[in-house]
Short mmCIF file of C-alpha atoms in Angstrom, two decimals:
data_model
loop_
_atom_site.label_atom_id
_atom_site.label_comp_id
_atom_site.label_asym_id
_atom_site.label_seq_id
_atom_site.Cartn_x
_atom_site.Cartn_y
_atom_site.Cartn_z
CA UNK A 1 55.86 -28.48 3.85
CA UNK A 2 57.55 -27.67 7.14
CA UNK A 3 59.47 -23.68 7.01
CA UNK A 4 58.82 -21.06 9.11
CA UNK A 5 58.25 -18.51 6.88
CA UNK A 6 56.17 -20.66 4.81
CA UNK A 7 53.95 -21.17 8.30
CA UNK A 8 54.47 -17.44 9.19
CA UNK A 9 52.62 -16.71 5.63
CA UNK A 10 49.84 -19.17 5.93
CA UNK A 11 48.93 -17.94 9.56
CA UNK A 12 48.96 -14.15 8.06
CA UNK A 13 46.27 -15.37 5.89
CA UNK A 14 44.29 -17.15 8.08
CA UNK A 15 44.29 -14.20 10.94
CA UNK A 16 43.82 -11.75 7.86
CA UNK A 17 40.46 -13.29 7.28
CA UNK A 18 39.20 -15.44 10.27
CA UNK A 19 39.59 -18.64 8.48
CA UNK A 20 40.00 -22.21 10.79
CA UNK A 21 42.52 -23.32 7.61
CA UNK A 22 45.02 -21.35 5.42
CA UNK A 23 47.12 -23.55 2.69
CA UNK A 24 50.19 -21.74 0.88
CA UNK A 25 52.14 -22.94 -1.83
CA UNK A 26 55.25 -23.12 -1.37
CA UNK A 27 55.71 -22.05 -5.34
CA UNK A 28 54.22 -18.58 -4.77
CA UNK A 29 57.25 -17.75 -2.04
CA UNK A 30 60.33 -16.92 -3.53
CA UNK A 31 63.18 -16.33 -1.29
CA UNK A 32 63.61 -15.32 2.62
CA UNK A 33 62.77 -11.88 4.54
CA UNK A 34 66.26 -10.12 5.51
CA UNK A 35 66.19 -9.89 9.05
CA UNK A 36 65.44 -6.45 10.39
CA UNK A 37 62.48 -4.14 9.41
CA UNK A 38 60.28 -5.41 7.06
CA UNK A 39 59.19 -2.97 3.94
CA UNK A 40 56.02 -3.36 1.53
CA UNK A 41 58.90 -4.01 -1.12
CA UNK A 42 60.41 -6.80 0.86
CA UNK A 43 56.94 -8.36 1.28
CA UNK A 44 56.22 -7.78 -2.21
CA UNK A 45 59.40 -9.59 -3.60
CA UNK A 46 58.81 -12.20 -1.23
CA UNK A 47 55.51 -13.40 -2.76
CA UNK A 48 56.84 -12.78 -6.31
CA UNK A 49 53.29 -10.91 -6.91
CA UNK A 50 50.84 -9.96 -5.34
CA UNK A 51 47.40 -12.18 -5.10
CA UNK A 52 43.57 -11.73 -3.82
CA UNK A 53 42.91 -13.95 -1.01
CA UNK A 54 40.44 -16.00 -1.24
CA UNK A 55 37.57 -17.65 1.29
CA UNK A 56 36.16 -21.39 0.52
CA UNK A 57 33.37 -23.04 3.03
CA UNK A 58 33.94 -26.41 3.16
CA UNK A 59 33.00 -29.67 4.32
CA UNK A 60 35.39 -31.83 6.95
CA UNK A 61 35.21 -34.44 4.28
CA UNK A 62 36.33 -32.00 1.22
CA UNK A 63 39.44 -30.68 4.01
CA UNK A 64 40.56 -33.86 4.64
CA UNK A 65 41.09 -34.19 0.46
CA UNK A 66 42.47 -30.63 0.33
CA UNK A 67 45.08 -31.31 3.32
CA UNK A 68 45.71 -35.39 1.59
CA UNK A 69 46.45 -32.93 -1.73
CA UNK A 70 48.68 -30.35 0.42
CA UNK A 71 51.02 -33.43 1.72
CA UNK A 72 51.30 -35.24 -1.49
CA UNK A 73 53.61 -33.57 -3.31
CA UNK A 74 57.20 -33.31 -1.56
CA UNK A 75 58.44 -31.21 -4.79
CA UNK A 76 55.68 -28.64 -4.38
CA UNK A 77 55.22 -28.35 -0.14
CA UNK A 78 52.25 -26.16 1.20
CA UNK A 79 52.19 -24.79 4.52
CA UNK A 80 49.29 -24.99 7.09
CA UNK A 81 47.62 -22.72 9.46
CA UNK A 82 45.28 -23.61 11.91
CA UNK A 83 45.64 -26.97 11.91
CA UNK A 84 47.98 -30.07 12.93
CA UNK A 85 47.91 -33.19 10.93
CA UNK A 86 49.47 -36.93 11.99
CA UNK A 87 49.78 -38.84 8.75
CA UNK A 88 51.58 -42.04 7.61
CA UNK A 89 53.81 -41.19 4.50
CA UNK A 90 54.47 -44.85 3.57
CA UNK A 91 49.95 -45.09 3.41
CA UNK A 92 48.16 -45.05 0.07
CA UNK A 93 47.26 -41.44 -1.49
CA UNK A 94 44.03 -40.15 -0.02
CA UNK A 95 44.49 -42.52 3.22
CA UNK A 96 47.94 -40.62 4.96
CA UNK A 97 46.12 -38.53 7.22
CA UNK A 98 45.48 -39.98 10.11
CA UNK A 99 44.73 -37.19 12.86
CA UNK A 100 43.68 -34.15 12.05
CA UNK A 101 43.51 -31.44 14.78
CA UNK A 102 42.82 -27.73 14.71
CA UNK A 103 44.31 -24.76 16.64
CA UNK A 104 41.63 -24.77 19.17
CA UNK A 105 42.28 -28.53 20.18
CA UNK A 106 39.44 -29.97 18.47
CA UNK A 107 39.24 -32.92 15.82
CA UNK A 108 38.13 -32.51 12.13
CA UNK A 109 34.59 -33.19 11.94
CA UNK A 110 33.53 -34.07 8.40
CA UNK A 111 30.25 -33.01 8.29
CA UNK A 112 30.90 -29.34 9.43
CA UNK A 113 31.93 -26.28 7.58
CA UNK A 114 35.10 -24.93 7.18
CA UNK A 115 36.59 -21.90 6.28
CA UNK A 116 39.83 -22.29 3.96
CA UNK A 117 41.92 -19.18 2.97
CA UNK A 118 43.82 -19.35 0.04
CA UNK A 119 45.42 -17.55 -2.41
CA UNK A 120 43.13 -17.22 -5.75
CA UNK A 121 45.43 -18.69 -8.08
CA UNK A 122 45.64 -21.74 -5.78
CA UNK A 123 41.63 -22.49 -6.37
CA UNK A 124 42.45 -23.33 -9.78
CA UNK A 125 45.29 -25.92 -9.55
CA UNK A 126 44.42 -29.29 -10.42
CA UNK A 127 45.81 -30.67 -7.22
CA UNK A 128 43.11 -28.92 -5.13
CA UNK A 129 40.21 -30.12 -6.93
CA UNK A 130 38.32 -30.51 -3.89
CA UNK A 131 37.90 -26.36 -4.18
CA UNK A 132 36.22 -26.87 -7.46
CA UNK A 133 32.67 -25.26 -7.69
CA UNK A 134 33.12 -23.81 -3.99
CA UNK A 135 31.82 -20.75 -3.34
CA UNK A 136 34.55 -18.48 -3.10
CA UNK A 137 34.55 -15.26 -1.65
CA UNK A 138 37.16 -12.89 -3.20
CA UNK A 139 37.88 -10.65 -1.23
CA UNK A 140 39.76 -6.87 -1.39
CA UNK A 141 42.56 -8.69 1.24
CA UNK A 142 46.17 -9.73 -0.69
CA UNK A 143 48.70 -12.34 0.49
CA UNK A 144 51.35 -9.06 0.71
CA UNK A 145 48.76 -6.91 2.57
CA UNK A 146 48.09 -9.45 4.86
CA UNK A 147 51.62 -10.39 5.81
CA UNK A 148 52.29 -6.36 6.45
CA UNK A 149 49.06 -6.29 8.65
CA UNK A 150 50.11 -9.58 10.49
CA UNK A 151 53.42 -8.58 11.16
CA UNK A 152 52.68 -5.41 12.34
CA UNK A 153 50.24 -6.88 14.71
CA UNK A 154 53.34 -9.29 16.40
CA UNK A 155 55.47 -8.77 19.30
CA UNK A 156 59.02 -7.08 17.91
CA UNK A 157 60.89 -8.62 16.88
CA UNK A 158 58.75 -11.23 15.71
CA UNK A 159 59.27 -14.78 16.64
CA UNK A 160 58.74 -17.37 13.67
CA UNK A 161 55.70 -19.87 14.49
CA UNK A 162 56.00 -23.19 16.68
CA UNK A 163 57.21 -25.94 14.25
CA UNK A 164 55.20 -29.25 14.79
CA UNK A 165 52.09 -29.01 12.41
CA UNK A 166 53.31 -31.73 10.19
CA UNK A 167 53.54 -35.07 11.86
CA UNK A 168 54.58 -37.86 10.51
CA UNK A 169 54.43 -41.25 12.16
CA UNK A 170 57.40 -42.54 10.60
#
């Protein structure tokens, strides 16, 4: 999934908590900001509820299934922060990736550790199995509150995000 509001969202939550990766579902967004100020209720009817944010260490290996999962399914996009992936639609599930890069330039390494941010109920969905018996740390942080705190932390008015972090080589 490709929006920017969808990528605004997911880099929220990964500044919120320091995380190198932050997957949103597109299903937990419903609607668009009105341009102008934003309020808490805005924010709030954005996200149709508000959710704890989660943190998940991970392998490279178990990120490279999580972001395979996250471009699977057209009907149910996620957006991406922190990282840039090159993949080949028309390629098998679990082999469409095919570059992986993250926001400070370097390649996904699969034997190091990552740090995903996610929204709890997302941990739980069958399509991210790869999050399965992680060891999450909830934390006190929601998806609203860390939206407000991002975009209070912007330039006004706030510019939506660079598109590009979906590549496909089609």
């Amino acid at each position: 999934g490709s929006s920017p509001l969808g990528d605004l969202v997911a880099d929220a939550q990964r500044n919120a908590l320091r995380g190198d990766v932050a997957l949103v579902s597109d299903a937990t967004l419903s609607g668009d900001l009105p341009a102008g100020p934003a309020s808490y209720a805005s924010l709030l009817a954005l996200h149709q509820a508000s959710r704890p944010l989660v943190t998940v260490p991970v392998k490279g290996a178990a990120l490279k299934q999580l972001l395979e999962a996250a471009i699977d399914d057209e009907n149910s996009p996620v957006y991406l922060s922190g990282v840039t992936l090159r993949y080949d639609p028309r390629a098998p599930a679990g082999r469409r990736i095919r570059r992986v890069r993250f926001a400070d330039g370097n390649p996904l390494n699969n034997n190091r550790i990552y740090t995903v941010v996610v929204a709890e109920p997302l941990v739980r969905q069958r399509r991210f199995a790869a999050l399965a018996g992680a060891d999450l740390a909830t934390t006190t942080m929601t998806d609203v509150e860390a939206l407000a705190l991002y975009l209070r932390r912007l330039p006004q008015p706030v510019a939506p995000p660079e598109p590009g972090r979906l590549e496909s080589t089609r």
